Each structure stands twice: as structure tokens, then as C-alpha cells.
Short mmCIF file of C-alpha atoms and ligand atoms in Angstrom, two decimals:
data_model
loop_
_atom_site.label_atom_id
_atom_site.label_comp_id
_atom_site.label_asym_id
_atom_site.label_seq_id
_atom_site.Cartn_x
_atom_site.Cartn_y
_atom_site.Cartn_z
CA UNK J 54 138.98 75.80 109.70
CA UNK J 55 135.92 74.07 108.55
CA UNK J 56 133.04 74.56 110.98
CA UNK J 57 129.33 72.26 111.14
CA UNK J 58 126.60 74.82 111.63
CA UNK J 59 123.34 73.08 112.57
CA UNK J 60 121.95 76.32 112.89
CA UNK J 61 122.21 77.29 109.07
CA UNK J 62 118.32 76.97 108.21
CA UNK J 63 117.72 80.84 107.91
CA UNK J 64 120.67 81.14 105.96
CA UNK J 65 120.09 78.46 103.88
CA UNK J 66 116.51 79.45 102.79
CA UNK J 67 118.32 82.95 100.86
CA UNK J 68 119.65 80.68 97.98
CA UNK J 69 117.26 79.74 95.23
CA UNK J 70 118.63 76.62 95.05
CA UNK J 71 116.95 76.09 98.33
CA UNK J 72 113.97 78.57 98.41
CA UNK J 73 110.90 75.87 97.38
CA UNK J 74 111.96 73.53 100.33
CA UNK J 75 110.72 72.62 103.53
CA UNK J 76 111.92 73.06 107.00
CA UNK J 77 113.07 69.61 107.59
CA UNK J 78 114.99 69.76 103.77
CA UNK J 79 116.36 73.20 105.41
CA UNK J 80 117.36 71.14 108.30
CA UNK J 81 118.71 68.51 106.13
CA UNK J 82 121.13 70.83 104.46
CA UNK J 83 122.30 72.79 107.74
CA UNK J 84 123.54 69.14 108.75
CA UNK J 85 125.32 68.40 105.92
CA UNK J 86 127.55 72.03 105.19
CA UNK J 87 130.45 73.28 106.07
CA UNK J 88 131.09 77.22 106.89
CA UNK J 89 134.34 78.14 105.45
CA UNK J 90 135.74 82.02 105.33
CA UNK J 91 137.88 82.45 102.57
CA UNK J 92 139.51 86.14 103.05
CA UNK J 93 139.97 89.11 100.31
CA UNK J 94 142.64 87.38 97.43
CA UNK J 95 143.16 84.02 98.66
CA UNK J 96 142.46 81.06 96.50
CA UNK J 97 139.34 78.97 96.77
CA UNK J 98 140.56 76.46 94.47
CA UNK J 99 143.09 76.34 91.06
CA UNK J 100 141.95 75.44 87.85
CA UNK J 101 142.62 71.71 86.90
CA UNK J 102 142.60 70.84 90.77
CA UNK J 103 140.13 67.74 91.59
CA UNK J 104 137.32 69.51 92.84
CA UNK J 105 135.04 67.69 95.80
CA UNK J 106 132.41 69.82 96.70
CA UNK J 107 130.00 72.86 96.04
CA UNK J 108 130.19 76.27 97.30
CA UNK J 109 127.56 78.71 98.02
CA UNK J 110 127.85 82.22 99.07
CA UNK J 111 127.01 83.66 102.21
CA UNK J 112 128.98 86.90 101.73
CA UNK J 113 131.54 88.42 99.27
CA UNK J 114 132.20 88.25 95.31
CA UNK J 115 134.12 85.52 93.78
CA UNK J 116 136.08 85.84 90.92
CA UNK J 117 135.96 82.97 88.42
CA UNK J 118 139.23 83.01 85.84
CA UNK J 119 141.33 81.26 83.73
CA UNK J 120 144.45 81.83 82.40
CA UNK J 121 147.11 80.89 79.56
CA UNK J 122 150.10 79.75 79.69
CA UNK J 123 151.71 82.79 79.28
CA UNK J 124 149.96 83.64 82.77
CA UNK J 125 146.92 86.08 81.26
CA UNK J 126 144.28 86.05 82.90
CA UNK J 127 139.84 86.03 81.32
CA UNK J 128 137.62 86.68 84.46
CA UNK J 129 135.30 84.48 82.98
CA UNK J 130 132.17 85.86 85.86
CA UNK J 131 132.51 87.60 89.26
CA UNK J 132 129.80 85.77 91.73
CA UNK J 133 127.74 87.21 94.61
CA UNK J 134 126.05 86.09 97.72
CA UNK J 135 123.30 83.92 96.71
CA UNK J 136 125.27 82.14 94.06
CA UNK J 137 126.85 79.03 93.80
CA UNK J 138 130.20 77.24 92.25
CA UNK J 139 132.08 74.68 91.84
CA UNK J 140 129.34 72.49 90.68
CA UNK J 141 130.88 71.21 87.17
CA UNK J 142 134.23 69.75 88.66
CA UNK J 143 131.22 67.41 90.32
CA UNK J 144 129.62 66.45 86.97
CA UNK J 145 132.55 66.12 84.65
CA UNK J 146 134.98 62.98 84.04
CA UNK J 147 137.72 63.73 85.51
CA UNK J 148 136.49 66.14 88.19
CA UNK J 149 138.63 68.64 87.46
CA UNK J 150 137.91 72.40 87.91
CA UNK J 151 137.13 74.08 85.25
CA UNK J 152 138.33 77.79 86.17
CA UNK J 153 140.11 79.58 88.94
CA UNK J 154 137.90 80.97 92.15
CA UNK J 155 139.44 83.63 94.16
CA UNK J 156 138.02 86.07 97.14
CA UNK J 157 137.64 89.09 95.50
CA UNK J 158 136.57 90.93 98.72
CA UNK J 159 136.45 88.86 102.03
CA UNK J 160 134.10 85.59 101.91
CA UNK J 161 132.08 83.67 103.93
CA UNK J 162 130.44 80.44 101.91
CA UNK J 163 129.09 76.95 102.65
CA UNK J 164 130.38 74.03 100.75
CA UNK J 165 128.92 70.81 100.73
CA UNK J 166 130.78 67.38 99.93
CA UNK J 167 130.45 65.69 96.57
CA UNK J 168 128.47 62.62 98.19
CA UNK J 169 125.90 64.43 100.34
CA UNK J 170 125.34 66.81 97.25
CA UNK J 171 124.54 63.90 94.79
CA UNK J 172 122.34 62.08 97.63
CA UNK J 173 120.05 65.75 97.97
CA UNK J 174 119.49 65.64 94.16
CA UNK J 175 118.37 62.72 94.11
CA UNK J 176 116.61 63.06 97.25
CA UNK J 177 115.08 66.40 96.47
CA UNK J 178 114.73 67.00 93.04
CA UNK J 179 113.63 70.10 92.86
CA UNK J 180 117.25 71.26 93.42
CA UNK J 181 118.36 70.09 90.22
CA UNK J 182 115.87 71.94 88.11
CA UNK J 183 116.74 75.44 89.63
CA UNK J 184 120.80 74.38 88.89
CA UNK J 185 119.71 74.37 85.45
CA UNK J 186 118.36 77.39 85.34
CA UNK J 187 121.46 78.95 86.93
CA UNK J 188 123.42 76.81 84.11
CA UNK J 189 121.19 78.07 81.39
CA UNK J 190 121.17 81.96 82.76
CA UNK J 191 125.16 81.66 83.08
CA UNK J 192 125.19 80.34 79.04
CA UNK J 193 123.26 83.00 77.95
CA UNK J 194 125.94 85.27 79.65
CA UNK J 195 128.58 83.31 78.32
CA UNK J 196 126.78 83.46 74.68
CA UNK J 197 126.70 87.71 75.01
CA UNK J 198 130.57 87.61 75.80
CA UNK J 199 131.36 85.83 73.28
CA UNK J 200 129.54 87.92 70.66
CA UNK J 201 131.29 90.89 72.58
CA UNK J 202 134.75 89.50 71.95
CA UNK J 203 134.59 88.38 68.69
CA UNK J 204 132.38 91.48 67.17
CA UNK J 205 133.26 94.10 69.20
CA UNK J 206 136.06 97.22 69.25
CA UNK J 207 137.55 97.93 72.56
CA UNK J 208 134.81 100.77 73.13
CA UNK J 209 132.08 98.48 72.87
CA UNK J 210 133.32 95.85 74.92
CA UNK J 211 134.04 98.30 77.72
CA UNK J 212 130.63 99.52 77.35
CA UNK J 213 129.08 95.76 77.73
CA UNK J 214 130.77 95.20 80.56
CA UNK J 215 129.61 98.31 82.31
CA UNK J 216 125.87 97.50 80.90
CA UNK J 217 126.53 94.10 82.14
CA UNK J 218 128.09 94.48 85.68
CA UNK J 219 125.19 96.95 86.24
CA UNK J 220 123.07 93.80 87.49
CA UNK J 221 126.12 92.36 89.68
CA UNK J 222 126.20 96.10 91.15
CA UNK J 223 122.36 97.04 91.69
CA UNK J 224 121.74 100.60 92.49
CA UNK J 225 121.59 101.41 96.34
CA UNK J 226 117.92 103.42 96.51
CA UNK J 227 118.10 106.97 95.42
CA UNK J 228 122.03 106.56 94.32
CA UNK J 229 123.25 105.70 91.16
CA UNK J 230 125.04 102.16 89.66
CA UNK J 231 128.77 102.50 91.21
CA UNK J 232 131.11 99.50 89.82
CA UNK J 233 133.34 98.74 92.40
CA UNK J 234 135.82 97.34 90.35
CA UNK J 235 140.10 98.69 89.56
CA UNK J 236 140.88 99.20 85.55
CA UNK J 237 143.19 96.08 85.71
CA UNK J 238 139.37 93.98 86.84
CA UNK J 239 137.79 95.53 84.47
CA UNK J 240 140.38 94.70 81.92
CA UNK J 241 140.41 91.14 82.39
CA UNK J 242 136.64 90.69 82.56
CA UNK J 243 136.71 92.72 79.40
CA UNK J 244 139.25 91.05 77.70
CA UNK J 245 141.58 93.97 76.96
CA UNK J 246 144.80 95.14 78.06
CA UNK J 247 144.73 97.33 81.43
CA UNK J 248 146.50 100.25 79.32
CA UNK J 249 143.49 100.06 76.59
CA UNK J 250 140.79 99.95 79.18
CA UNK J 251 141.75 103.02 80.97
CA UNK J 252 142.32 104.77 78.03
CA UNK J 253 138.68 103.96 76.92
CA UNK J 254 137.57 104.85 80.85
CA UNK J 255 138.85 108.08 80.29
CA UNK J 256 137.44 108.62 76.27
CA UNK J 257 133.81 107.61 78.29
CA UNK J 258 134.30 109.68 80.73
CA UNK J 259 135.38 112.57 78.38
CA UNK J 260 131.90 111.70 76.82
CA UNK J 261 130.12 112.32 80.16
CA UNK J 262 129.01 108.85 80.43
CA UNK J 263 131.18 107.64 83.29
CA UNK J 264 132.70 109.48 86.50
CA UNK J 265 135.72 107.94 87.54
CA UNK J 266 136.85 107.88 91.12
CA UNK J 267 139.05 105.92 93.16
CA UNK J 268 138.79 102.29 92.31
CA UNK J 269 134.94 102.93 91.51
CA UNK J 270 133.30 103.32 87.60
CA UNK J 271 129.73 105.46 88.55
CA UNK J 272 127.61 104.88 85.49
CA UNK J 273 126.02 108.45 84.90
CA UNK J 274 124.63 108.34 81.74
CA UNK J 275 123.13 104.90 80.82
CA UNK J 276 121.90 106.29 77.23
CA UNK J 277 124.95 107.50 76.12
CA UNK J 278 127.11 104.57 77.32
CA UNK J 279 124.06 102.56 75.50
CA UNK J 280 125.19 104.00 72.09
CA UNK J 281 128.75 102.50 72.64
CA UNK J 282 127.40 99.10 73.57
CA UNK J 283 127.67 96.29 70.58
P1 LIG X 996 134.03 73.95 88.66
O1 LIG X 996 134.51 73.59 87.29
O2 LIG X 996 133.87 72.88 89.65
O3 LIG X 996 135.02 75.07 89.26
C1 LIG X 996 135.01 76.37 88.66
C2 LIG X 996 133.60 76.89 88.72
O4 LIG X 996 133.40 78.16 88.15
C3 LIG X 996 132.68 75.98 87.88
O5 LIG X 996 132.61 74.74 88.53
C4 LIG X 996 131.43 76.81 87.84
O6 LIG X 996 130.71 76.70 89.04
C5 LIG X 996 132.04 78.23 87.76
N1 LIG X 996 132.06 78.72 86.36
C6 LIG X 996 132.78 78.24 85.32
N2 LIG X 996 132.55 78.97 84.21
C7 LIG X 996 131.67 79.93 84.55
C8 LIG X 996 131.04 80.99 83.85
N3 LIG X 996 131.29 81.22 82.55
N4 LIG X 996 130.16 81.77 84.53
C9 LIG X 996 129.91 81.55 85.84
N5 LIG X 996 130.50 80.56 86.57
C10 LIG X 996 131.35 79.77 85.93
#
């Protein structure tokens, strides 16, 4: 059920995309979003759907895919509170979705309409420059997997990934970087089979550069797992 939440100003000010404006821009916003909960492994939206609005995320990681026809799946980014999606369906002919989003863990978000995003650009411009820098921080990422995929041996793409996923997973103080992710995740963010990527799990942990517990990757030695990366 789609709720208004006038009261969203607080919540509203966490997101970049937000952080340079005022309260009554705040107040703007809270008027025009939705809440929506999405819970753990439900669909936000399917690839190729129309898509009408913009997402942001209170709480929870979304996973963005896409997959072949012969139903493999690419995680193509996994996206955490502060982010946003669902932008491009917005700018594109067609307005399709580009990609899959799915709850990876329970959700809470605000989405915002098609129409009331395209009147706050233009009303507040401000907005638009920090979506390009998300756009231009999310090609660069895009630009490193591809180099991973098409240079790299299975080793060395499971060793990006864990390099890379250490900023999605920061370090609690005093602990170390914990991935929270299963083998068959990791697999399709890596872009290798689940069978390969536990096998390669297990060679890293052999090497003493990963512990592996239940459904968790803990990254103890960042040097050595360096070495493996591309
Ligand atoms: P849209 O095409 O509307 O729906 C899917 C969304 O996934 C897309 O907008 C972007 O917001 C997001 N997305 C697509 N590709 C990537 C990517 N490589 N990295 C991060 N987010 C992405």
C-alpha cells in the first residue's frame, strides 16, 4: 500500500540527491513521495516493464539484474540506503526498464512519480547535477567490470568482487569487512558459475585470505586477496 508521508523532511535530507536543499525544497519533496515497503525477494519491477517513477532507499539492498533468455542471471549492482533507481526507464524512449530490481533483504524506499520528478529538476536544478555524478560514479563501476570480465580468470574476478563489495559492506568499528552475501550472489555478481565460485572461495580461503562462514565472506587478509585482484 502506497502511503503520503508529509513528515519525510528528516529522511529526505540523508540522500545526496537532496543534501544542498532547503527546508521548504525538503518540504516540497515530503509532499510529493510515496513510502512503499517492498519485503526480502519480492520484485520491485521486471526488466522491459514501463517504468513511472524513481526510487530511493530508506532501508535495505536492492539487487539490480538482468538475465538471458536462457534465464541466467548478471547482478549488474546491489544498492543501499541512500541510493537511488529507476531513474533511466524516466529518460529513455520507450521508458522501459533497463534491468531487474529485487529486495535483497527487506526494503523500505520512497518513489516519486515521473511528472513531479521532471517538474523538481527543473525546478531545482541542483538535483540534476548530483544524478550525474551518481551516473558517472556507477560508469566507472560499470567500466572496472567490464575490464574484470573480459581480462580476468575466475580467481581474479572473485577477488574484484570481494575488493569491490568491500565499499557496499563498510567495516563496523573495530571488526573486520564481512560480505553478507551466499556463493550463488556472489556468482552472479561475479559472472561465474555458483560451482566455480565456491571452488575459488575455498582455494582463497586455503590461501588464508578469506574465512568462510555461514552465508558470510570475512575478508581477512586484504594484501593477499590484493595479489589475486586483476
Ligand atoms: P531503470 O532502467 O529505470 O530501471 C533499472 C534501474 O537499475 C535503472 O533505471 C538504474 O537506476 C539501475 N541500474 C541499471 N544499471 C545499473 C548499473 N550498472 N549500476 C547501478 N544501477 C544500475
Amino acid at each position: 500500500m502506497n502511503v503520503r508521508m508529509p513528515t519525510l523532511d528528516p529522511a529526505l535530507k540523508q540522500f545526496v540527491l537532496f543534501q544542498d536543499l532547503t527546508p521548504p525544497q525538503l518540504a516540497r519533496i515530503a509532499s510529493i513521495a510515496r513510502e512503499r515497503r517492498f519485503p526480502k525477494r519480492t520484485t520491485v519491477f521486471l526488466e522491459g516493464e514501463k517504468g513511472t517513477y524513481v526510487v530511493l532507499i530508506v532501508a535495505g539492498i536492492i539487487k539490480i539484474s538482468r538475465s538471458s533468455s536462457d534465464g541466467r542471471v548478471k547482478t549488474l549492482a546491489l544498492l543501499r540506503p541512500k541510493d537511488f533507481f529507476g531513474e533511466m526507464a524516466l529518460f529513455l524512449p520507450g521508458h522501459e526498464r533497463s534491468a531487474t530490481a529485487e529486495a535483497l533483504t527487506d526494503c523500505r524506499a520512497i518513489t516519486i512519480e515521473q511528472a513531479d520528478f521532471e517538474k523538481l529538476l527543473k525546478d531545482v536544478p541542483g538535483i540534476s547535477l548530483r544524478i550525474i555524478q551518481t551516473l558517472a560514479h556507477r560508469l566507472q563501476a560499470a567500466n572496472r567490470q567490464i575490464k574484470t570480465l573480459a581480462l580476468g580468470d575466475s580467481q581474479s574476478k572473485l577477488a574484484d568482487l570481494l575488493l569491490t563489495l568491500m565499499d557496499e559492506f563498510p567495516a563496523a568499528a573495530g571488526a573486520g569487512v564481512v560480505i553478507p552475501l551466499t556463493h550463488q550472489e556472489l556468482a552472479d555478481l561475479a559472472g561465474l558459475s555458483r560451482e566455480t565460485t565456491t571452488r575459488m572461495l575455498n582455494a582463497l580461503e586455503e590461501e588464508g585470505c578469506v574465512r568462510l562462514k555461514a552465508r558470510q565472506v570475512h575478508l581477512t587478509d586484504l594484501d593477499k586477496l590484493k595479489k589475486y585482484a586483476t
